[in-house]
mmCIF file of C-alpha atoms in Angstrom:
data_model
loop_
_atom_site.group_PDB
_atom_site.id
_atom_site.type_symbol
_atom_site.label_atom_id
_atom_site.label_comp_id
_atom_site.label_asym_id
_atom_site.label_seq_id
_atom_site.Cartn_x
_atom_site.Cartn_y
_atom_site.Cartn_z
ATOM 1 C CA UNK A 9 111.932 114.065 133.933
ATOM 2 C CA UNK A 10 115.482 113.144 135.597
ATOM 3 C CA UNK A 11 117.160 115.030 132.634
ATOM 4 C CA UNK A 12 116.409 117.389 130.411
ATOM 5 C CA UNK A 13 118.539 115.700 127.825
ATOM 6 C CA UNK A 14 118.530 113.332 125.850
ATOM 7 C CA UNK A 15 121.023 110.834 123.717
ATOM 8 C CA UNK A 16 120.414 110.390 120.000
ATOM 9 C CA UNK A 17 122.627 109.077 117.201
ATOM 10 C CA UNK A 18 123.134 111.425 114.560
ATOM 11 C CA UNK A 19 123.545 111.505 110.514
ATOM 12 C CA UNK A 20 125.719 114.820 110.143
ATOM 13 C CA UNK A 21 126.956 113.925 106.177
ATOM 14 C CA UNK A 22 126.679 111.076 103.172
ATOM 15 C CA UNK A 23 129.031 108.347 104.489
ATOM 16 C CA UNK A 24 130.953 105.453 101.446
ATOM 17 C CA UNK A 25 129.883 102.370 103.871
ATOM 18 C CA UNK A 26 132.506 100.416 102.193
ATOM 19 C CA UNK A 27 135.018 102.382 103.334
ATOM 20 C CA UNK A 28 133.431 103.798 107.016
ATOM 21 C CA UNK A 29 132.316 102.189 110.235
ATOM 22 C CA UNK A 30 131.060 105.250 112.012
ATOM 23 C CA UNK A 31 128.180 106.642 109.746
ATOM 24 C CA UNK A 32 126.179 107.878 112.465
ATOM 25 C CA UNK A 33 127.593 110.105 115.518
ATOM 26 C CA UNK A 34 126.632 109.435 119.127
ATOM 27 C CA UNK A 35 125.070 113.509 120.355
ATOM 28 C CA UNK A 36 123.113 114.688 123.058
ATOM 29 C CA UNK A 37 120.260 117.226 122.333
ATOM 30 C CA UNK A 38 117.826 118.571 124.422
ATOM 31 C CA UNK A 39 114.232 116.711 125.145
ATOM 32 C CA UNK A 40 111.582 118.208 122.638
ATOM 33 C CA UNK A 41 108.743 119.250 123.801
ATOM 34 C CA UNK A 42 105.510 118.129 122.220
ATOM 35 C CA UNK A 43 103.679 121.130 120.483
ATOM 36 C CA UNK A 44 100.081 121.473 120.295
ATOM 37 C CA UNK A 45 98.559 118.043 118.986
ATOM 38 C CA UNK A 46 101.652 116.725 119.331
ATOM 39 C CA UNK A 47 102.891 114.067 121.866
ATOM 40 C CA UNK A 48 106.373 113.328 123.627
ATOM 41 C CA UNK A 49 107.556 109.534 123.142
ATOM 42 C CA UNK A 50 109.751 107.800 125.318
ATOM 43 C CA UNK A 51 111.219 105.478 122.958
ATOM 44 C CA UNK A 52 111.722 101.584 123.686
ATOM 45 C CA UNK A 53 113.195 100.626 120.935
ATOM 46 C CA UNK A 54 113.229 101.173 116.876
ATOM 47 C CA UNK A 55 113.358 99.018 113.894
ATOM 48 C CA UNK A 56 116.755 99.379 111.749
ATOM 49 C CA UNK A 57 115.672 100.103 107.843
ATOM 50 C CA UNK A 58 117.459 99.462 104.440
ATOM 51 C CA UNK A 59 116.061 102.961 103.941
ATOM 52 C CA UNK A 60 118.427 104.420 106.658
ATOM 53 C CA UNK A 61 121.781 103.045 104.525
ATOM 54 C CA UNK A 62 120.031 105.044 101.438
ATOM 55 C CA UNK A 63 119.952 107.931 103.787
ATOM 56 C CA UNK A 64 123.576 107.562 104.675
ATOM 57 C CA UNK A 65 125.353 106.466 101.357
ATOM 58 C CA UNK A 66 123.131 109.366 99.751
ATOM 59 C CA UNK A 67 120.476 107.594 97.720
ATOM 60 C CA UNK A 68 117.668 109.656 99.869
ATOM 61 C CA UNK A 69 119.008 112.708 101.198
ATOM 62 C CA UNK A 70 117.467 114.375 104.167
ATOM 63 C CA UNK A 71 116.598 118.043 103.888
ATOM 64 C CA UNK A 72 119.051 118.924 106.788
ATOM 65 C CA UNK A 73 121.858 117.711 108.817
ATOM 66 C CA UNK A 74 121.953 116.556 111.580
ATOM 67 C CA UNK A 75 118.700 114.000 111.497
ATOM 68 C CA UNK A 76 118.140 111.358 113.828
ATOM 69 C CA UNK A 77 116.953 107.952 111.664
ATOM 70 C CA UNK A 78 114.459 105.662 112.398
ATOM 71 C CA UNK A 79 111.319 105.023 111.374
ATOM 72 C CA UNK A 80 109.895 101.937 112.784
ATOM 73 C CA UNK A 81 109.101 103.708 116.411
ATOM 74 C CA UNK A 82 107.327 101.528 119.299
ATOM 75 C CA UNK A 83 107.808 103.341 122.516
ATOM 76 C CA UNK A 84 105.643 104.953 125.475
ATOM 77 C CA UNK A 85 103.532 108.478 125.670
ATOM 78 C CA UNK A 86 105.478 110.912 128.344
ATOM 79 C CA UNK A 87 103.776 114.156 127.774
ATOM 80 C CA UNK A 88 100.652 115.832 125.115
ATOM 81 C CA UNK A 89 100.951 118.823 124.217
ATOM 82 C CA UNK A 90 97.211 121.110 123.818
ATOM 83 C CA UNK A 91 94.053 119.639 122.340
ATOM 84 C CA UNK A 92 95.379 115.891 122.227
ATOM 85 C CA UNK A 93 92.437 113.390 122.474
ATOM 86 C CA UNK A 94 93.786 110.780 120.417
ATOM 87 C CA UNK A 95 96.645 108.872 123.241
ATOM 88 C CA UNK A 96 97.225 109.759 126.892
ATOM 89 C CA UNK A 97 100.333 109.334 128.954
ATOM 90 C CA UNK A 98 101.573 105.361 129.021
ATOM 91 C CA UNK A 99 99.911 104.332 126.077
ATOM 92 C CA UNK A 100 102.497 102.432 124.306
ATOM 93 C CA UNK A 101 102.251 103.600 120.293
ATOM 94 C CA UNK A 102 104.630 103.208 117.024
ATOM 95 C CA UNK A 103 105.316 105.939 114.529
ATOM 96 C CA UNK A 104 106.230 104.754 110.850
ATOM 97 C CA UNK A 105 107.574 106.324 107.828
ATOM 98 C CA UNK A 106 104.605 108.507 107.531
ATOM 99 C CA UNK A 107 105.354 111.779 109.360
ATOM 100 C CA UNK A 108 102.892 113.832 108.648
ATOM 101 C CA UNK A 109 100.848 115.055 105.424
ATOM 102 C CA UNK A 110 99.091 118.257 104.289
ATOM 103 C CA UNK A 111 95.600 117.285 105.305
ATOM 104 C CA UNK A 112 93.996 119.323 102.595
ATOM 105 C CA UNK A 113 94.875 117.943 99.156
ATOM 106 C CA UNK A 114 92.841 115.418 97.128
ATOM 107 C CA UNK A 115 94.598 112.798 97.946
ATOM 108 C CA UNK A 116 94.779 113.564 102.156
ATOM 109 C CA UNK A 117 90.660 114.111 101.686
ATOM 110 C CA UNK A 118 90.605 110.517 100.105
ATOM 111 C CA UNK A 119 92.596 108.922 102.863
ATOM 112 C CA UNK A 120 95.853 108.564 100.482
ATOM 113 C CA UNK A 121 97.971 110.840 102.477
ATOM 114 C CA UNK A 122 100.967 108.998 100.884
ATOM 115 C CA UNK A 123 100.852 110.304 97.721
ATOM 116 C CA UNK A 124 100.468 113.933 99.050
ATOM 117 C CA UNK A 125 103.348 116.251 97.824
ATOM 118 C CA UNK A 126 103.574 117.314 101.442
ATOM 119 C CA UNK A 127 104.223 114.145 102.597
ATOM 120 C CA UNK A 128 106.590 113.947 105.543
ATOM 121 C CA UNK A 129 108.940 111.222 106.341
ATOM 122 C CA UNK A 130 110.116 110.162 109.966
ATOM 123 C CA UNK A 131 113.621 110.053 110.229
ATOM 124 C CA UNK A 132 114.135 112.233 106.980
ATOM 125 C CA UNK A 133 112.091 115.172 107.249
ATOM 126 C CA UNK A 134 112.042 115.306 110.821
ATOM 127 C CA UNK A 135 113.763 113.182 113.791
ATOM 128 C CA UNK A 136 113.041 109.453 114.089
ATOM 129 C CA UNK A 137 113.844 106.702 116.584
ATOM 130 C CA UNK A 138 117.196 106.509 117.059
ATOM 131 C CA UNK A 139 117.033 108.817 120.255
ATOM 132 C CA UNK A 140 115.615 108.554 123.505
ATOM 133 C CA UNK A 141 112.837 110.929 123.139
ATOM 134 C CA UNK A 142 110.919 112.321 119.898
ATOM 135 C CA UNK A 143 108.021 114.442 119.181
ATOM 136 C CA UNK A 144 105.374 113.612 116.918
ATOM 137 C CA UNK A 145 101.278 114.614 115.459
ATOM 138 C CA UNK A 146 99.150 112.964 117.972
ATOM 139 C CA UNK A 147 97.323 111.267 114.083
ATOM 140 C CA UNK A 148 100.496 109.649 113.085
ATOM 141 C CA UNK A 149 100.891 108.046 116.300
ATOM 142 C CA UNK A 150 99.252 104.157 116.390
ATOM 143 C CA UNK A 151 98.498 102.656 119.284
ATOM 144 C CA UNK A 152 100.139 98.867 119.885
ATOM 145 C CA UNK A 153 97.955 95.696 120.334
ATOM 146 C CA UNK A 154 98.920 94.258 124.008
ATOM 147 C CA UNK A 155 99.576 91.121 122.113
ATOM 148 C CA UNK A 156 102.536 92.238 120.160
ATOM 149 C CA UNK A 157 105.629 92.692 122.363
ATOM 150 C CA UNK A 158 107.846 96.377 121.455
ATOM 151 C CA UNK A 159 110.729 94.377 119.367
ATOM 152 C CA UNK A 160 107.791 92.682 117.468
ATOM 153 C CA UNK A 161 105.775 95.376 116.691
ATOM 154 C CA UNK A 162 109.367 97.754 115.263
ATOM 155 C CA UNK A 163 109.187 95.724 112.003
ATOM 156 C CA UNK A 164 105.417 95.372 110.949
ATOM 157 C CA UNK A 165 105.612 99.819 111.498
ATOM 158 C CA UNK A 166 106.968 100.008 108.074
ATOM 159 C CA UNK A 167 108.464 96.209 106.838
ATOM 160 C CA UNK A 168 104.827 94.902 107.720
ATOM 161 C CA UNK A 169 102.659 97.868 106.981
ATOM 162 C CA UNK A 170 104.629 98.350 103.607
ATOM 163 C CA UNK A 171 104.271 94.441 102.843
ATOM 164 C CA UNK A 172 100.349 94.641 103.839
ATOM 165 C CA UNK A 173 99.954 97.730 101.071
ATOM 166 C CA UNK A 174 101.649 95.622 98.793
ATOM 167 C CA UNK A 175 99.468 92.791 99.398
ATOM 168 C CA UNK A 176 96.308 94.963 99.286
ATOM 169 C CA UNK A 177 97.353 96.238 95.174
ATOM 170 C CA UNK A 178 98.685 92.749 94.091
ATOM 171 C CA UNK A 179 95.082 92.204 94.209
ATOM 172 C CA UNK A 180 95.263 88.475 94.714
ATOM 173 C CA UNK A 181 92.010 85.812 95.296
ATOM 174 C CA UNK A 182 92.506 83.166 97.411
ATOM 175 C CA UNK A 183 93.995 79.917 95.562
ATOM 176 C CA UNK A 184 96.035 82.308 92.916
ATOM 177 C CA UNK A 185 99.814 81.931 93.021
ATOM 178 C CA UNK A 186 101.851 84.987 94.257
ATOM 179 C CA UNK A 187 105.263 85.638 94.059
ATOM 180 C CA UNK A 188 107.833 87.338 95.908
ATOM 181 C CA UNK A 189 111.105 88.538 94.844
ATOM 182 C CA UNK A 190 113.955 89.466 97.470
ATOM 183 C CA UNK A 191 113.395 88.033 101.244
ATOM 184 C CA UNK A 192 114.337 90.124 103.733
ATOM 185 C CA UNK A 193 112.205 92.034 106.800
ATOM 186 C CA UNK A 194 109.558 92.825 104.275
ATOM 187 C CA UNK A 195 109.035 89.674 101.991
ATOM 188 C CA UNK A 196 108.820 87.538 105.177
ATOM 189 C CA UNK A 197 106.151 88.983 107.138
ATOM 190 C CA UNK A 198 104.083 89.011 103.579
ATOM 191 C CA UNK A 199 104.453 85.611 103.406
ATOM 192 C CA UNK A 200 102.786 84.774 106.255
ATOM 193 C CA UNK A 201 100.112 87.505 105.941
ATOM 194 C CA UNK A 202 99.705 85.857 102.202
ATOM 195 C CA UNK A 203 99.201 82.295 103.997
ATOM 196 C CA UNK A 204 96.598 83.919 106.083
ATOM 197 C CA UNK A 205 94.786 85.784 104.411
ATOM 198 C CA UNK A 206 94.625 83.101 100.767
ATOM 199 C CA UNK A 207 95.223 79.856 102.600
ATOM 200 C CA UNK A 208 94.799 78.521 99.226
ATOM 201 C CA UNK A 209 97.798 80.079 97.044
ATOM 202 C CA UNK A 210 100.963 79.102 96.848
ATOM 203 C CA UNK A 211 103.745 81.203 97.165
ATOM 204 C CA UNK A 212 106.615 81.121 94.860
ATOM 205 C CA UNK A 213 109.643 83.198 96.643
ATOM 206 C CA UNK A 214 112.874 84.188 94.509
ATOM 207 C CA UNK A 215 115.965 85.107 96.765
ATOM 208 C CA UNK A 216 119.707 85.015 95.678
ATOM 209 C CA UNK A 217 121.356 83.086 98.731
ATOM 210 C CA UNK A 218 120.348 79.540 98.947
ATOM 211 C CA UNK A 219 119.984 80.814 103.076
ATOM 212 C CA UNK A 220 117.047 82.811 101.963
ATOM 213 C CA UNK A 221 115.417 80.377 100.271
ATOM 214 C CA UNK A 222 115.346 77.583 102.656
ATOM 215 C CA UNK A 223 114.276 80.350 105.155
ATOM 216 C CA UNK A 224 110.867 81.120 102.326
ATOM 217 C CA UNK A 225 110.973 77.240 102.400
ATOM 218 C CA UNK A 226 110.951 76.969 106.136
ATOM 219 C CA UNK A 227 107.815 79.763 106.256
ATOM 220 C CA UNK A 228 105.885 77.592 103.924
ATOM 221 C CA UNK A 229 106.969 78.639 100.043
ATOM 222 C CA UNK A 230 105.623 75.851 97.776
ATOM 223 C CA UNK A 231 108.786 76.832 95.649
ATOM 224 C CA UNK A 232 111.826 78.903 95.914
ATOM 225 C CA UNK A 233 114.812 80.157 93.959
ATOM 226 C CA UNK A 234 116.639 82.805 91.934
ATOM 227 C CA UNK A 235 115.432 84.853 90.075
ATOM 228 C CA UNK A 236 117.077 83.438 86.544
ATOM 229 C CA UNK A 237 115.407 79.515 87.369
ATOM 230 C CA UNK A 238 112.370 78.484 85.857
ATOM 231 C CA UNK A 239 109.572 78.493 88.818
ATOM 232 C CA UNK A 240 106.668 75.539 89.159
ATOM 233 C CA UNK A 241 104.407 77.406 86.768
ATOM 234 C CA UNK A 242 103.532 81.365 86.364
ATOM 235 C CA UNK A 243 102.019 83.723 89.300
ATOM 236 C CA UNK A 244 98.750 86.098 89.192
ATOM 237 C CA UNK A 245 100.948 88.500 90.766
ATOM 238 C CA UNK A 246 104.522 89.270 91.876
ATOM 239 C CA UNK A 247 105.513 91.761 94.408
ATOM 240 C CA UNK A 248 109.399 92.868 94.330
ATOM 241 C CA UNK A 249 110.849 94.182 97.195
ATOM 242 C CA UNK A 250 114.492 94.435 95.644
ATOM 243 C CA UNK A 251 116.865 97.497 94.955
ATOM 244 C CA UNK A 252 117.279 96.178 90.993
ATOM 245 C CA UNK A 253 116.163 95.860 88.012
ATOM 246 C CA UNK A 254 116.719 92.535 86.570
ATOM 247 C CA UNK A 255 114.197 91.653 89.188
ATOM 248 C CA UNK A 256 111.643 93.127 86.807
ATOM 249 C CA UNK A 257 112.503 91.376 83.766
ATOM 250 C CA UNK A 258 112.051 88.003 85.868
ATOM 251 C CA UNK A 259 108.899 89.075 87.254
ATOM 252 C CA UNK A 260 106.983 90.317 84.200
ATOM 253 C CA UNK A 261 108.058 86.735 82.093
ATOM 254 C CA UNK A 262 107.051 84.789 85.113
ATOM 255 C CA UNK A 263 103.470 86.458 85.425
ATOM 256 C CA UNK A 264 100.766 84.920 83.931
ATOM 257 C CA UNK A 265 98.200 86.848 81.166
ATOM 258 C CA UNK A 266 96.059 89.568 83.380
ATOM 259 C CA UNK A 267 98.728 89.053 85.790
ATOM 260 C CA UNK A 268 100.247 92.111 88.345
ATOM 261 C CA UNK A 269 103.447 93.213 89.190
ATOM 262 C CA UNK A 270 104.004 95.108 92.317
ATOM 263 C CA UNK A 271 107.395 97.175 93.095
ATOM 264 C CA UNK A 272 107.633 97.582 96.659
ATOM 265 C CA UNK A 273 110.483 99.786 96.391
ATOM 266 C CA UNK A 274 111.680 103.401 97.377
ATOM 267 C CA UNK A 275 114.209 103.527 94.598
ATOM 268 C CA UNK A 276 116.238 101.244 92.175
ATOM 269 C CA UNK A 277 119.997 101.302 91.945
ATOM 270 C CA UNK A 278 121.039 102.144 88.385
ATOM 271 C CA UNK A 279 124.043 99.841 88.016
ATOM 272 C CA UNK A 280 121.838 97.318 86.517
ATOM 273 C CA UNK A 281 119.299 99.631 84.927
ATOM 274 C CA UNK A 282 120.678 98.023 81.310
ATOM 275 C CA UNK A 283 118.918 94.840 82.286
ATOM 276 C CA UNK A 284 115.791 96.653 80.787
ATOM 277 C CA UNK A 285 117.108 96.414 77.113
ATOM 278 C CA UNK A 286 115.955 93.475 77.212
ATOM 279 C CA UNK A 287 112.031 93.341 77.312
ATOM 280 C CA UNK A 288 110.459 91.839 75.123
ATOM 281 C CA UNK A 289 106.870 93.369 74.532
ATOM 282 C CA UNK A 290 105.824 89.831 73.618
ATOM 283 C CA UNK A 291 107.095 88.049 76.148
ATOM 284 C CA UNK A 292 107.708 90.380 79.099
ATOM 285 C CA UNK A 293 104.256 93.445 78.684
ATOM 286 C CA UNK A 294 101.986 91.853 76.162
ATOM 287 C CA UNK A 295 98.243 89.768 77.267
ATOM 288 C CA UNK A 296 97.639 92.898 79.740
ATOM 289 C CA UNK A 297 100.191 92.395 82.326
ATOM 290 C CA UNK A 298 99.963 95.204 84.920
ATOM 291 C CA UNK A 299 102.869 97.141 86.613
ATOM 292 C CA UNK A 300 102.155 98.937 90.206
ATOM 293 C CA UNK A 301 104.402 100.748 91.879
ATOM 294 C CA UNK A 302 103.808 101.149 95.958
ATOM 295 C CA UNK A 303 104.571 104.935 97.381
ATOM 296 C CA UNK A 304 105.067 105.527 100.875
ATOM 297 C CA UNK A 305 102.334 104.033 103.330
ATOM 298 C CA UNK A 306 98.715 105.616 104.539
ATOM 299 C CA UNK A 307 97.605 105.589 108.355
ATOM 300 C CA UNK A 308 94.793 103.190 107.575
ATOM 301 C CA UNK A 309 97.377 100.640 106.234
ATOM 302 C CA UNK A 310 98.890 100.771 109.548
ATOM 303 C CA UNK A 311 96.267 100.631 111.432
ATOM 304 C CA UNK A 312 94.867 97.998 109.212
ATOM 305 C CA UNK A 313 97.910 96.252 109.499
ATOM 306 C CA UNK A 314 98.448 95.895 113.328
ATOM 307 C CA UNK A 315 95.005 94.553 114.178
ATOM 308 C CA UNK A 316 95.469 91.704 111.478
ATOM 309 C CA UNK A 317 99.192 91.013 112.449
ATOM 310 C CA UNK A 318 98.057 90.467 116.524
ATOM 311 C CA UNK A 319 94.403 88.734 114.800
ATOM 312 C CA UNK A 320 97.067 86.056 112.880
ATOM 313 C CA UNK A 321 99.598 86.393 114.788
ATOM 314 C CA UNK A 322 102.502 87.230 112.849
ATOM 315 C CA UNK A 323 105.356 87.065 115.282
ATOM 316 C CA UNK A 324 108.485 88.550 113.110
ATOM 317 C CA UNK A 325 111.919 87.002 113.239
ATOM 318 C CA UNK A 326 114.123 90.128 115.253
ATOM 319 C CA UNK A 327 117.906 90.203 116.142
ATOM 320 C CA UNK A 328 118.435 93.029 118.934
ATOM 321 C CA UNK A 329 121.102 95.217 118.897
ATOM 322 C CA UNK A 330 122.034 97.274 122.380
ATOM 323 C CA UNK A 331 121.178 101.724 121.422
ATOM 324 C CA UNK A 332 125.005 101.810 121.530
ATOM 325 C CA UNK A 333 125.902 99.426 118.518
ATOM 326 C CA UNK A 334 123.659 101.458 116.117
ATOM 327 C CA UNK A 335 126.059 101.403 113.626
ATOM 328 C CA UNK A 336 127.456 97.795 114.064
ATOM 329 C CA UNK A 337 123.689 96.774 113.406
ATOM 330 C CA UNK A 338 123.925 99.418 110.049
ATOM 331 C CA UNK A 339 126.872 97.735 109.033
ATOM 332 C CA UNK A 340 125.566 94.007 109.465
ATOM 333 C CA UNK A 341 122.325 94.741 107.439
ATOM 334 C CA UNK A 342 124.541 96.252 104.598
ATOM 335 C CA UNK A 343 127.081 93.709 104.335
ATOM 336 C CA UNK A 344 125.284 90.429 105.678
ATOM 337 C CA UNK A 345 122.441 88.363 104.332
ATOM 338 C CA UNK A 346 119.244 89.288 106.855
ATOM 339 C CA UNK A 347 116.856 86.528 107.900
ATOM 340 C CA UNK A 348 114.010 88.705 109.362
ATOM 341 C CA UNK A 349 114.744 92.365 110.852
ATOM 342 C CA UNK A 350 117.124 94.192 112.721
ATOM 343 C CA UNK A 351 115.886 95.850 116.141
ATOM 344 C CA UNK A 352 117.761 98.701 118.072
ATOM 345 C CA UNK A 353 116.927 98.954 121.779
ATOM 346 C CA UNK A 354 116.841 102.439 123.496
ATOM 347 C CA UNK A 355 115.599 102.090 126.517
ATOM 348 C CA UNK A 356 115.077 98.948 128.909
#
């Protein structure tokens, strides 16, 4: 390599975003190099993650400081360290949320790595994306369909793979009515998996702008609206991809009897958290209504996940932001309403 450094932005501390516009500090660090069953990534480019401003504003804390974010990794094999099998040099691969995992435990043996208490997270255990370079377990390393360009593919690594999970617990049949709540990177690319996959259900979508909405609308949603309006009937299932709780009221009085509700979320904020006074076991928990809560992601749901989004295609709506206006692009998806995801390129 040309250099034997490389540039990275940095999260040193917990940053107020209402009150900074710098949360993340441009560095240069030195190349790793990729340990045995490890490989080195050049990467192209990285997908920008609500999960990064819960790093920042201190909702998820990383173990250390300094960490380099990202999670949604597509870029291109440099170097392997010993015994790698699994990718050789120029392969293009992603790396998601899912680091690494114990390998050992019941639920690693059973191919649910993501509920192992050694469970790893890029960009929060250990350094993601937003860097030229990063090292990473030859297994948690997914090689990219040809069809899928690199800004595509930086969304379905955890926004897609995250939705498909979902998907896979609502446990829906094909001509049963799903809903989603909240419509951003995530409830977008499970729409059109859902339309897919159950070409006979209709999807009801419930999003607070009207922008969101007509966007559900323009994707195909038989129905969409807020989450306080009356929908076209009830669903068989409801996935919620949202950060609060009155989200949860809406969903369990909108399910039908038998009917599932999925939270597809890594935390909820507690300013709302009163909302939950008032359930109603009648109305809200009673005829057998399920709740489901989605942890992490597995390596099969990836890998699951990218040969049916190039099979379908799903093609995800991306705005690009240049490696250097990292934090502009944290900024906009805090502050602004988000049709689709949020790219960052690093290299190219």
């Amino acid at each position: 390599m040309a250099s034997l450094t490389m540039k990275a932005w940095l999260l040193n501390e917990v940053s107020d975003l209402s009150k900074i516009t710098q949360p993340l500090a441009a560095g240069e660090l030195p190349i790793p190099s990729p340990k045995e069953g490890e490989v080195l990534i050049k990467v192209l480019c990285c997908g920008i993650c609500h999960t990064e401003l819960d790093e920042i504003e201190g909702r998820i804390k990383p173990n250390s400081y300094p960490i380099i974010p990202g999670h949604q990794v597509v870029g291109v094999v440099m170097e392997s360290g010993l015994n790698v099998t699994r990718h050789k040099k120029g392969d293009r691969v992603g790396v998601a949320w899912i680091f690494s995992a114990c390998g050992q435990c019941e639920y690693c043996l059973t191919e649910q790595e993501n509920l192992c208490s050694r469970f790893k997270a890029t960009g929060r255990d250990f350094n993601g994306g937003y860097a030229e370079y990063m090292t990473v377990n030859q297994f948690f390393a997914y090689k990219i369909p040809e069809s899928i360009s690199d800004t595509e593919a930086a969304p379905l690594l955890c926004a897609g793979a995250i939705g498909y999970r979902s998907l896979c617990l609502a446990q829906l049949s094909d001509g049963q009515t799903l809903g989603l709540t909240g419509f951003g990177a995530s409830g977008h690319l499970v729409l059109k998996m859902t339309k897919y996959l159950y070409p006979n259900s209709e999807i009801f979508v419930f999003a607070r702008s009207k922008e969101q909405q007509q966007f559900a609308l323009s994707l195909g949603a038989r129905w969409a609206g807020d989450i306080k309006d009356i929908p076209l009937h009830k669903a068989n299932a409801i996935i919620d991809t949202t950060p609060v709780w009155n989200t949860i009221i809406g969903s369990l009085l909108y399910l039908k009897p038998g009917g599932r509700l999925v939270i597809n979320a890594i935390r909820k904020e507690p300013y709302d958290q009163k909302a939950l006074l008032d359930i109603s076991y009648e109305d809200h928990l009673w005829m057998e209504k399920e709740i489901k809560s989605v942890a992490n992601i597995t390596r099969a749901d990836i890998e699951e996940f990218l040969k049916l989004a190039a099979k379908i295609p799903i093609k995800p709506k991306v705005e690009i932001y240049a490696f250097g206006k990292a934090n502009e692009a944290l900024l906009d998806l805090k502050h602004k309403h988000v049709n689709g995801a949020k790219v960052l390129m690093v290299a190219g």
